[in-house]
């Protein structure tokens, strides 16, 4: 049996004025791919933010274990070092910082955390070039300011590039597929698939089955009002695609 | 009203003695500026608290064997000049024909400065320039002759290593004749954490089609009090390009007063200040567009933490005849602590109607979402912060055309 990677138990979290996650439990083992589907506002992005340690959320109950460690005690950068990576729904623009420079800082910070040797400029450039090529990212794009003026699809592609450079053991994709044309979608899926092995795991948040057609999930969870209301295989995604969330929500009521 | 006692050189030269007397009278009338002095209201200068009145003007001329004469390493080639503990030191023989360099005293004696000395400002508007005039003695006269383009910059090192609390009163005159070209680097630095008061006035005369690039790096003792006034006259199609870099010290003010006298004259006045503890940085500018088709651009950025205070006062004056002029100004401050403050006073005085003129000011903290984004990619918080600060400042640094000088200024 494969080892347990992430174990969320009875997690309650929210913002000052509102509880969003309500006794959420989820276990992800090494090598597994989990998909989460759920209506707008259900709290899917909140879950990914809490997992990465974003500011502004209050954890009011429950635990998160990652590789046997108490994840909630770690800083965001330590979580990244441990292997958590979030492909953000809305990547942040940073003017004045080139993609190149940013990626070099990120790659070396993570390598340092993992006890690996930092890359010098030449080594890094070589790695960057080959990974960018796989995702069809033009070298000119890497010289631009981080995400500034990037189209929605370009931003998602850059998120995927970061994911392949940082080699996470748990990649969380928060609507990585939204706003992508079909070629870009394939590219992102390929990027994700190339990361897959018996140790790395994926948590995929999506509204559409298309991405799941490329990345075959082991489990699909239906998520509503801050927790998982039903778990199963890919057939659940097919129901959502056809009929929406209605029958799942009714079953709960 | 003698604050500082010293036997000054040249008391027997009547014109010089007379000028000093005028300085004394003007300063006595104005006094040290107080909170009620409009031009100084944010940079209230407290000479008693700062210990300035104890400053001593005795001769701190270094002996031949002083370690400070050792040639320091610079990442660029330059013609070197040195002012040590407030006194012009050493010789300056390695200048090419085309650049005339003398001590101010020599230049006064030789009659070189008749048209320049105290001709670029009205003492009664600048109390510290009046004080500077009262103690006129030390400084340099540099003249770049007509059409001469210097092959390397002039590096002027203001070095301070006195143990005692001293008063450095310096007046420099730079004349760049028509079609000439020069780069000046002023480096203010000190050893130990000496307490001293440095009061500098530069009078800069830029001729037709002449270009003057002026870089200043101030990296002094935290106890230094530094006041500098740059008065710049620019003639037809001449350009003045300046960059001032201030690091933490207890009181620093860099004031730039530019007169764009003739058509096509241009000024770029940029600055960066970085404060961490109790520092006070003041960047004051006054750009006077006095002719048609003149252009000015100012970009000033500060990074403040601790209890520090930043001040930006920027005036753009456009005279009635100065049509088709452009004047832009932007001040931004990054406040990294709750106790850091910034005071900003932009002032536009526009008397012509066909002009393009704008100013802006912002202040705020680093963007939390940007910081988190970087952290979530493994970059530690402090490193992420530094990347954002560098990015923010880089917009100003990138205006420095000379790569080696830029790198040198950026490095503390
Ligand atoms: N900082 C906040 N302040 C107030 N409400 C918030 C905050 N963050 C999230 N919420 C609310 O919590 C709920 C869950 O938001 P979340 O972004 O997690 O939903 P989601 O499942 O990702 O939705 P979508 O499918 O639209 O991306 C929403 O109702 C949202 O408005
Ligand atoms: Mg969402």
JSON list of N, CA, C and O in Angstrom, two decimals, chain A residues 52-55 76-77 80 85-86 88 92-94 96-97 102 105-106 109-110 147 159 162, chain B residues 367-383 387-388 390-392 394:
[
{"chain": "A", "resi": 52, "resn": "UNK", "atom": "N", "xyz": [-1.98, 26.08, 1.55]},
{"chain": "A", "resi": 52, "resn": "UNK", "atom": "CA", "xyz": [-0.70, 26.75, 1.24]},
{"chain": "A", "resi": 52, "resn": "UNK", "atom": "C", "xyz": [-0.34, 27.80, 2.29]},
{"chain": "A", "resi": 52, "resn": "UNK", "atom": "O", "xyz": [0.73, 28.38, 2.23]},
{"chain": "A", "resi": 53, "resn": "UNK", "atom": "N", "xyz": [-1.22, 28.02, 3.24]},
{"chain": "A", "resi": 53, "resn": "UNK", "atom": "CA", "xyz": [-0.87, 28.94, 4.34]},
{"chain": "A", "resi": 53, "resn": "UNK", "atom": "C", "xyz": [-1.09, 30.40, 4.03]},
{"chain": "A", "resi": 53, "resn": "UNK", "atom": "O", "xyz": [-0.39, 31.27, 4.54]},
{"chain": "A", "resi": 54, "resn": "UNK", "atom": "N", "xyz": [-2.08, 30.69, 3.20]},
{"chain": "A", "resi": 54, "resn": "UNK", "atom": "CA", "xyz": [-2.33, 32.08, 2.88]},
{"chain": "A", "resi": 54, "resn": "UNK", "atom": "C", "xyz": [-2.86, 32.85, 4.11]},
{"chain": "A", "resi": 54, "resn": "UNK", "atom": "O", "xyz": [-3.58, 32.29, 4.94]},
{"chain": "A", "resi": 55, "resn": "UNK", "atom": "N", "xyz": [-2.48, 34.11, 4.20]},
{"chain": "A", "resi": 55, "resn": "UNK", "atom": "CA", "xyz": [-2.92, 34.98, 5.30]},
{"chain": "A", "resi": 55, "resn": "UNK", "atom": "C", "xyz": [-4.43, 35.20, 5.23]},
{"chain": "A", "resi": 55, "resn": "UNK", "atom": "O", "xyz": [-5.04, 35.04, 4.17]},
{"chain": "A", "resi": 76, "resn": "UNK", "atom": "N", "xyz": [4.33, 29.51, 4.74]},
{"chain": "A", "resi": 76, "resn": "UNK", "atom": "CA", "xyz": [4.05, 29.18, 3.33]},
{"chain": "A", "resi": 76, "resn": "UNK", "atom": "C", "xyz": [5.29, 28.69, 2.59]},
{"chain": "A", "resi": 76, "resn": "UNK", "atom": "O", "xyz": [5.21, 27.72, 1.83]},
{"chain": "A", "resi": 77, "resn": "UNK", "atom": "N", "xyz": [6.44, 29.34, 2.81]},
{"chain": "A", "resi": 77, "resn": "UNK", "atom": "CA", "xyz": [7.63, 28.94, 2.07]},
{"chain": "A", "resi": 77, "resn": "UNK", "atom": "C", "xyz": [8.13, 27.56, 2.50]},
{"chain": "A", "resi": 77, "resn": "UNK", "atom": "O", "xyz": [8.70, 26.82, 1.71]},
{"chain": "A", "resi": 80, "resn": "UNK", "atom": "N", "xyz": [6.01, 25.04, 0.73]},
{"chain": "A", "resi": 80, "resn": "UNK", "atom": "CA", "xyz": [6.48, 24.87, -0.64]},
{"chain": "A", "resi": 80, "resn": "UNK", "atom": "C", "xyz": [7.72, 23.98, -0.66]},
{"chain": "A", "resi": 80, "resn": "UNK", "atom": "O", "xyz": [7.86, 23.11, -1.51]},
{"chain": "A", "resi": 85, "resn": "UNK", "atom": "N", "xyz": [2.42, 22.67, -3.80]},
{"chain": "A", "resi": 85, "resn": "UNK", "atom": "CA", "xyz": [2.42, 23.70, -4.84]},
{"chain": "A", "resi": 85, "resn": "UNK", "atom": "C", "xyz": [0.99, 23.97, -5.27]},
{"chain": "A", "resi": 85, "resn": "UNK", "atom": "O", "xyz": [0.23, 23.05, -5.56]},
{"chain": "A", "resi": 86, "resn": "UNK", "atom": "N", "xyz": [0.65, 25.24, -5.33]},
{"chain": "A", "resi": 86, "resn": "UNK", "atom": "CA", "xyz": [-0.70, 25.61, -5.77]},
{"chain": "A", "resi": 86, "resn": "UNK", "atom": "C", "xyz": [-0.63, 26.35, -7.10]},
{"chain": "A", "resi": 86, "resn": "UNK", "atom": "O", "xyz": [-0.01, 27.41, -7.21]},
{"chain": "A", "resi": 88, "resn": "UNK", "atom": "N", "xyz": [-2.42, 28.67, -9.04]},
{"chain": "A", "resi": 88, "resn": "UNK", "atom": "CA", "xyz": [-3.49, 29.55, -8.56]},
{"chain": "A", "resi": 88, "resn": "UNK", "atom": "C", "xyz": [-4.55, 29.83, -9.60]},
{"chain": "A", "resi": 88, "resn": "UNK", "atom": "O", "xyz": [-4.27, 29.90, -10.79]},
{"chain": "A", "resi": 92, "resn": "UNK", "atom": "N", "xyz": [-0.75, 36.14, -9.42]},
{"chain": "A", "resi": 92, "resn": "UNK", "atom": "CA", "xyz": [-0.52, 37.54, -9.05]},
{"chain": "A", "resi": 92, "resn": "UNK", "atom": "C", "xyz": [0.48, 38.19, -10.02]},
{"chain": "A", "resi": 92, "resn": "UNK", "atom": "O", "xyz": [1.46, 37.57, -10.43]},
{"chain": "A", "resi": 93, "resn": "UNK", "atom": "N", "xyz": [0.22, 39.43, -10.36]},
{"chain": "A", "resi": 93, "resn": "UNK", "atom": "CA", "xyz": [1.16, 40.17, -11.22]},
{"chain": "A", "resi": 93, "resn": "UNK", "atom": "C", "xyz": [2.18, 40.90, -10.37]},
{"chain": "A", "resi": 93, "resn": "UNK", "atom": "O", "xyz": [1.83, 41.50, -9.36]},
{"chain": "A", "resi": 94, "resn": "UNK", "atom": "N", "xyz": [3.44, 40.83, -10.76]},
{"chain": "A", "resi": 94, "resn": "UNK", "atom": "CA", "xyz": [4.46, 41.57, -10.02]},
{"chain": "A", "resi": 94, "resn": "UNK", "atom": "C", "xyz": [5.31, 42.37, -11.00]},
{"chain": "A", "resi": 94, "resn": "UNK", "atom": "O", "xyz": [6.14, 41.82, -11.72]},
{"chain": "A", "resi": 96, "resn": "UNK", "atom": "N", "xyz": [8.18, 44.82, -12.39]},
{"chain": "A", "resi": 96, "resn": "UNK", "atom": "CA", "xyz": [9.57, 45.06, -12.00]},
{"chain": "A", "resi": 96, "resn": "UNK", "atom": "C", "xyz": [10.36, 43.79, -11.69]},
{"chain": "A", "resi": 96, "resn": "UNK", "atom": "O", "xyz": [11.55, 43.86, -11.46]},
{"chain": "A", "resi": 97, "resn": "UNK", "atom": "N", "xyz": [9.68, 42.64, -11.67]},
{"chain": "A", "resi": 97, "resn": "UNK", "atom": "CA", "xyz": [10.40, 41.38, -11.42]},
{"chain": "A", "resi": 97, "resn": "UNK", "atom": "C", "xyz": [10.23, 40.51, -12.66]},
{"chain": "A", "resi": 97, "resn": "UNK", "atom": "O", "xyz": [9.11, 40.20, -13.05]},
{"chain": "A", "resi": 102, "resn": "UNK", "atom": "N", "xyz": [12.54, 35.70, -11.02]},
{"chain": "A", "resi": 102, "resn": "UNK", "atom": "CA", "xyz": [11.64, 35.14, -10.03]},
{"chain": "A", "resi": 102, "resn": "UNK", "atom": "C", "xyz": [11.80, 33.62, -9.95]},
{"chain": "A", "resi": 102, "resn": "UNK", "atom": "O", "xyz": [11.93, 33.04, -8.87]},
{"chain": "A", "resi": 105, "resn": "UNK", "atom": "N", "xyz": [15.01, 32.51, -8.20]},
{"chain": "A", "resi": 105, "resn": "UNK", "atom": "CA", "xyz": [14.89, 32.62, -6.74]},
{"chain": "A", "resi": 105, "resn": "UNK", "atom": "C", "xyz": [14.08, 31.44, -6.20]},
{"chain": "A", "resi": 105, "resn": "UNK", "atom": "O", "xyz": [14.44, 30.83, -5.19]},
{"chain": "A", "resi": 106, "resn": "UNK", "atom": "N", "xyz": [12.96, 31.15, -6.86]},
{"chain": "A", "resi": 106, "resn": "UNK", "atom": "CA", "xyz": [12.06, 30.10, -6.36]},
{"chain": "A", "resi": 106, "resn": "UNK", "atom": "C", "xyz": [12.75, 28.74, -6.41]},
{"chain": "A", "resi": 106, "resn": "UNK", "atom": "O", "xyz": [12.75, 27.99, -5.42]},
{"chain": "A", "resi": 109, "resn": "UNK", "atom": "N", "xyz": [15.50, 28.55, -3.83]},
{"chain": "A", "resi": 109, "resn": "UNK", "atom": "CA", "xyz": [14.99, 28.54, -2.45]},
{"chain": "A", "resi": 109, "resn": "UNK", "atom": "C", "xyz": [14.50, 27.14, -2.09]},
{"chain": "A", "resi": 109, "resn": "UNK", "atom": "O", "xyz": [14.79, 26.62, -1.01]},
{"chain": "A", "resi": 110, "resn": "UNK", "atom": "N", "xyz": [13.77, 26.53, -3.02]},
{"chain": "A", "resi": 110, "resn": "UNK", "atom": "CA", "xyz": [13.23, 25.20, -2.76]},
{"chain": "A", "resi": 110, "resn": "UNK", "atom": "C", "xyz": [14.34, 24.16, -2.70]},
{"chain": "A", "resi": 110, "resn": "UNK", "atom": "O", "xyz": [14.35, 23.27, -1.85]},
{"chain": "A", "resi": 147, "resn": "UNK", "atom": "N", "xyz": [3.85, 37.86, -14.96]},
{"chain": "A", "resi": 147, "resn": "UNK", "atom": "CA", "xyz": [2.39, 37.87, -15.18]},
{"chain": "A", "resi": 147, "resn": "UNK", "atom": "C", "xyz": [1.82, 39.20, -15.65]},
{"chain": "A", "resi": 147, "resn": "UNK", "atom": "O", "xyz": [0.61, 39.29, -15.89]},
{"chain": "A", "resi": 159, "resn": "UNK", "atom": "N", "xyz": [2.09, 29.09, -14.63]},
{"chain": "A", "resi": 159, "resn": "UNK", "atom": "CA", "xyz": [1.89, 28.34, -13.39]},
{"chain": "A", "resi": 159, "resn": "UNK", "atom": "C", "xyz": [2.35, 26.89, -13.56]},
{"chain": "A", "resi": 159, "resn": "UNK", "atom": "O", "xyz": [2.99, 26.32, -12.69]},
{"chain": "A", "resi": 162, "resn": "UNK", "atom": "N", "xyz": [6.07, 26.65, -13.52]},
{"chain": "A", "resi": 162, "resn": "UNK", "atom": "CA", "xyz": [6.59, 26.72, -12.15]},
{"chain": "A", "resi": 162, "resn": "UNK", "atom": "C", "xyz": [6.43, 25.39, -11.45]},
{"chain": "A", "resi": 162, "resn": "UNK", "atom": "O", "xyz": [7.32, 24.94, -10.73]},
{"chain": "B", "resi": 367, "resn": "UNK", "atom": "N", "xyz": [2.81, 44.83, -1.23]},
{"chain": "B", "resi": 367, "resn": "UNK", "atom": "CA", "xyz": [1.56, 44.13, -1.54]},
{"chain": "B", "resi": 367, "resn": "UNK", "atom": "C", "xyz": [1.59, 42.73, -0.92]},
{"chain": "B", "resi": 367, "resn": "UNK", "atom": "O", "xyz": [2.44, 41.91, -1.23]},
{"chain": "B", "resi": 368, "resn": "UNK", "atom": "N", "xyz": [0.63, 42.47, -0.03]},
{"chain": "B", "resi": 368, "resn": "UNK", "atom": "CA", "xyz": [0.59, 41.19, 0.68]},
{"chain": "B", "resi": 368, "resn": "UNK", "atom": "C", "xyz": [0.40, 40.01, -0.26]},
{"chain": "B", "resi": 368, "resn": "UNK", "atom": "O", "xyz": [0.95, 38.93, -0.06]},
{"chain": "B", "resi": 369, "resn": "UNK", "atom": "N", "xyz": [-0.40, 40.22, -1.30]},
{"chain": "B", "resi": 369, "resn": "UNK", "atom": "CA", "xyz": [-0.65, 39.12, -2.23]},
{"chain": "B", "resi": 369, "resn": "UNK", "atom": "C", "xyz": [0.61, 38.76, -3.01]},
{"chain": "B", "resi": 369, "resn": "UNK", "atom": "O", "xyz": [0.86, 37.60, -3.29]},
{"chain": "B", "resi": 370, "resn": "UNK", "atom": "N", "xyz": [1.38, 39.79, -3.35]},
{"chain": "B", "resi": 370, "resn": "UNK", "atom": "CA", "xyz": [2.64, 39.51, -4.05]},
{"chain": "B", "resi": 370, "resn": "UNK", "atom": "C", "xyz": [3.60, 38.76, -3.15]},
{"chain": "B", "resi": 370, "resn": "UNK", "atom": "O", "xyz": [4.27, 37.82, -3.57]},
{"chain": "B", "resi": 371, "resn": "UNK", "atom": "N", "xyz": [3.67, 39.19, -1.89]},
{"chain": "B", "resi": 371, "resn": "UNK", "atom": "CA", "xyz": [4.55, 38.51, -0.94]},
{"chain": "B", "resi": 371, "resn": "UNK", "atom": "C", "xyz": [4.14, 37.05, -0.79]},
{"chain": "B", "resi": 371, "resn": "UNK", "atom": "O", "xyz": [4.98, 36.14, -0.83]},
{"chain": "B", "resi": 372, "resn": "UNK", "atom": "N", "xyz": [2.84, 36.82, -0.63]},
{"chain": "B", "resi": 372, "resn": "UNK", "atom": "CA", "xyz": [2.37, 35.45, -0.45]},
{"chain": "B", "resi": 372, "resn": "UNK", "atom": "C", "xyz": [2.65, 34.61, -1.69]},
{"chain": "B", "resi": 372, "resn": "UNK", "atom": "O", "xyz": [3.06, 33.46, -1.59]},
{"chain": "B", "resi": 373, "resn": "UNK", "atom": "N", "xyz": [2.43, 35.21, -2.83]},
{"chain": "B", "resi": 373, "resn": "UNK", "atom": "CA", "xyz": [2.66, 34.46, -4.07]},
{"chain": "B", "resi": 373, "resn": "UNK", "atom": "C", "xyz": [4.10, 33.95, -4.12]},
{"chain": "B", "resi": 373, "resn": "UNK", "atom": "O", "xyz": [4.37, 32.79, -4.41]},
{"chain": "B", "resi": 374, "resn": "UNK", "atom": "N", "xyz": [5.03, 34.81, -3.77]},
{"chain": "B", "resi": 374, "resn": "UNK", "atom": "CA", "xyz": [6.43, 34.39, -3.80]},
{"chain": "B", "resi": 374, "resn": "UNK", "atom": "C", "xyz": [6.73, 33.35, -2.73]},
{"chain": "B", "resi": 374, "resn": "UNK", "atom": "O", "xyz": [7.44, 32.38, -2.97]},
{"chain": "B", "resi": 375, "resn": "UNK", "atom": "N", "xyz": [6.18, 33.55, -1.53]},
{"chain": "B", "resi": 375, "resn": "UNK", "atom": "CA", "xyz": [6.40, 32.56, -0.47]},
{"chain": "B", "resi": 375, "resn": "UNK", "atom": "C", "xyz": [5.85, 31.20, -0.88]},
{"chain": "B", "resi": 375, "resn": "UNK", "atom": "O", "xyz": [6.46, 30.18, -0.60]},
{"chain": "B", "resi": 376, "resn": "UNK", "atom": "N", "xyz": [4.69, 31.23, -1.54]},
{"chain": "B", "resi": 376, "resn": "UNK", "atom": "CA", "xyz": [4.07, 29.96, -1.90]},
{"chain": "B", "resi": 376, "resn": "UNK", "atom": "C", "xyz": [4.91, 29.23, -2.96]},
{"chain": "B", "resi": 376, "resn": "UNK", "atom": "O", "xyz": [4.67, 28.08, -3.25]},
{"chain": "B", "resi": 377, "resn": "UNK", "atom": "N", "xyz": [5.89, 29.95, -3.52]},
{"chain": "B", "resi": 377, "resn": "UNK", "atom": "CA", "xyz": [6.81, 29.30, -4.46]},
{"chain": "B", "resi": 377, "resn": "UNK", "atom": "C", "xyz": [8.15, 29.02, -3.78]},
{"chain": "B", "resi": 377, "resn": "UNK", "atom": "O", "xyz": [9.17, 28.86, -4.42]},
{"chain": "B", "resi": 378, "resn": "UNK", "atom": "N", "xyz": [8.13, 29.06, -2.47]},
{"chain": "B", "resi": 378, "resn": "UNK", "atom": "CA", "xyz": [9.31, 28.64, -1.70]},
{"chain": "B", "resi": 378, "resn": "UNK", "atom": "C", "xyz": [10.25, 29.75, -1.31]},
{"chain": "B", "resi": 378, "resn": "UNK", "atom": "O", "xyz": [11.24, 29.53, -0.61]},
{"chain": "B", "resi": 379, "resn": "UNK", "atom": "N", "xyz": [10.01, 30.98, -1.77]},
{"chain": "B", "resi": 379, "resn": "UNK", "atom": "CA", "xyz": [10.93, 32.08, -1.47]},
{"chain": "B", "resi": 379, "resn": "UNK", "atom": "C", "xyz": [10.66, 32.59, -0.05]},
{"chain": "B", "resi": 379, "resn": "UNK", "atom": "O", "xyz": [9.55, 33.01, 0.25]},
{"chain": "B", "resi": 380, "resn": "UNK", "atom": "N", "xyz": [11.67, 32.53, 0.83]},
{"chain": "B", "resi": 380, "resn": "UNK", "atom": "CA", "xyz": [11.44, 32.98, 2.21]},
{"chain": "B", "resi": 380, "resn": "UNK", "atom": "C", "xyz": [10.97, 34.43, 2.27]},
{"chain": "B", "resi": 380, "resn": "UNK", "atom": "O", "xyz": [11.35, 35.25, 1.43]},
{"chain": "B", "resi": 381, "resn": "UNK", "atom": "N", "xyz": [10.21, 34.74, 3.29]},
{"chain": "B", "resi": 381, "resn": "UNK", "atom": "CA", "xyz": [9.57, 36.05, 3.43]},
{"chain": "B", "resi": 381, "resn": "UNK", "atom": "C", "xyz": [10.54, 37.21, 3.23]},
{"chain": "B", "resi": 381, "resn": "UNK", "atom": "O", "xyz": [10.29, 38.13, 2.45]},
{"chain": "B", "resi": 382, "resn": "UNK", "atom": "N", "xyz": [11.68, 37.18, 3.94]},
{"chain": "B", "resi": 382, "resn": "UNK", "atom": "CA", "xyz": [12.61, 38.32, 3.86]},
{"chain": "B", "resi": 382, "resn": "UNK", "atom": "C", "xyz": [13.19, 38.48, 2.46]},
{"chain": "B", "resi": 382, "resn": "UNK", "atom": "O", "xyz": [13.40, 39.60, 1.99]},
{"chain": "B", "resi": 383, "resn": "UNK", "atom": "N", "xyz": [13.43, 37.35, 1.83]},
{"chain": "B", "resi": 383, "resn": "UNK", "atom": "CA", "xyz": [13.97, 37.40, 0.47]},
{"chain": "B", "resi": 383, "resn": "UNK", "atom": "C", "xyz": [12.91, 37.96, -0.49]},
{"chain": "B", "resi": 383, "resn": "UNK", "atom": "O", "xyz": [13.21, 38.79, -1.35]},
{"chain": "B", "resi": 387, "resn": "UNK", "atom": "N", "xyz": [13.15, 41.27, -2.85]},
{"chain": "B", "resi": 387, "resn": "UNK", "atom": "CA", "xyz": [12.92, 41.25, -4.30]},
{"chain": "B", "resi": 387, "resn": "UNK", "atom": "C", "xyz": [11.93, 42.35, -4.68]},
{"chain": "B", "resi": 387, "resn": "UNK", "atom": "O", "xyz": [12.13, 43.08, -5.65]},
{"chain": "B", "resi": 388, "resn": "UNK", "atom": "N", "xyz": [10.89, 42.50, -3.88]},
{"chain": "B", "resi": 388, "resn": "UNK", "atom": "CA", "xyz": [9.89, 43.53, -4.18]},
{"chain": "B", "resi": 388, "resn": "UNK", "atom": "C", "xyz": [10.46, 44.94, -4.02]},
{"chain": "B", "resi": 388, "resn": "UNK", "atom": "O", "xyz": [10.17, 45.84, -4.81]},
{"chain": "B", "resi": 390, "resn": "UNK", "atom": "N", "xyz": [13.62, 45.79, -4.32]},
{"chain": "B", "resi": 390, "resn": "UNK", "atom": "CA", "xyz": [14.54, 46.01, -5.45]},
{"chain": "B", "resi": 390, "resn": "UNK", "atom": "C", "xyz": [13.78, 46.35, -6.72]},
{"chain": "B", "resi": 390, "resn": "UNK", "atom": "O", "xyz": [14.19, 47.24, -7.48]},
{"chain": "B", "resi": 391, "resn": "UNK", "atom": "N", "xyz": [12.67, 45.66, -6.93]},
{"chain": "B", "resi": 391, "resn": "UNK", "atom": "CA", "xyz": [11.89, 45.90, -8.15]},
{"chain": "B", "resi": 391, "resn": "UNK", "atom": "C", "xyz": [11.33, 47.32, -8.14]},
{"chain": "B", "resi": 391, "resn": "UNK", "atom": "O", "xyz": [11.34, 48.03, -9.14]},
{"chain": "B", "resi": 392, "resn": "UNK", "atom": "N", "xyz": [10.90, 47.72, -6.97]},
{"chain": "B", "resi": 392, "resn": "UNK", "atom": "CA", "xyz": [10.31, 49.06, -6.80]},
{"chain": "B", "resi": 392, "resn": "UNK", "atom": "C", "xyz": [11.36, 50.14, -7.07]},
{"chain": "B", "resi": 392, "resn": "UNK", "atom": "O", "xyz": [11.11, 51.12, -7.77]},
{"chain": "B", "resi": 394, "resn": "UNK", "atom": "N", "xyz": [14.16, 49.72, -8.69]},
{"chain": "B", "resi": 394, "resn": "UNK", "atom": "CA", "xyz": [14.85, 49.57, -9.96]},
{"chain": "B", "resi": 394, "resn": "UNK", "atom": "C", "xyz": [14.36, 50.56, -11.01]},
{"chain": "B", "resi": 394, "resn": "UNK", "atom": "O", "xyz": [15.11, 50.96, -11.89]}
]
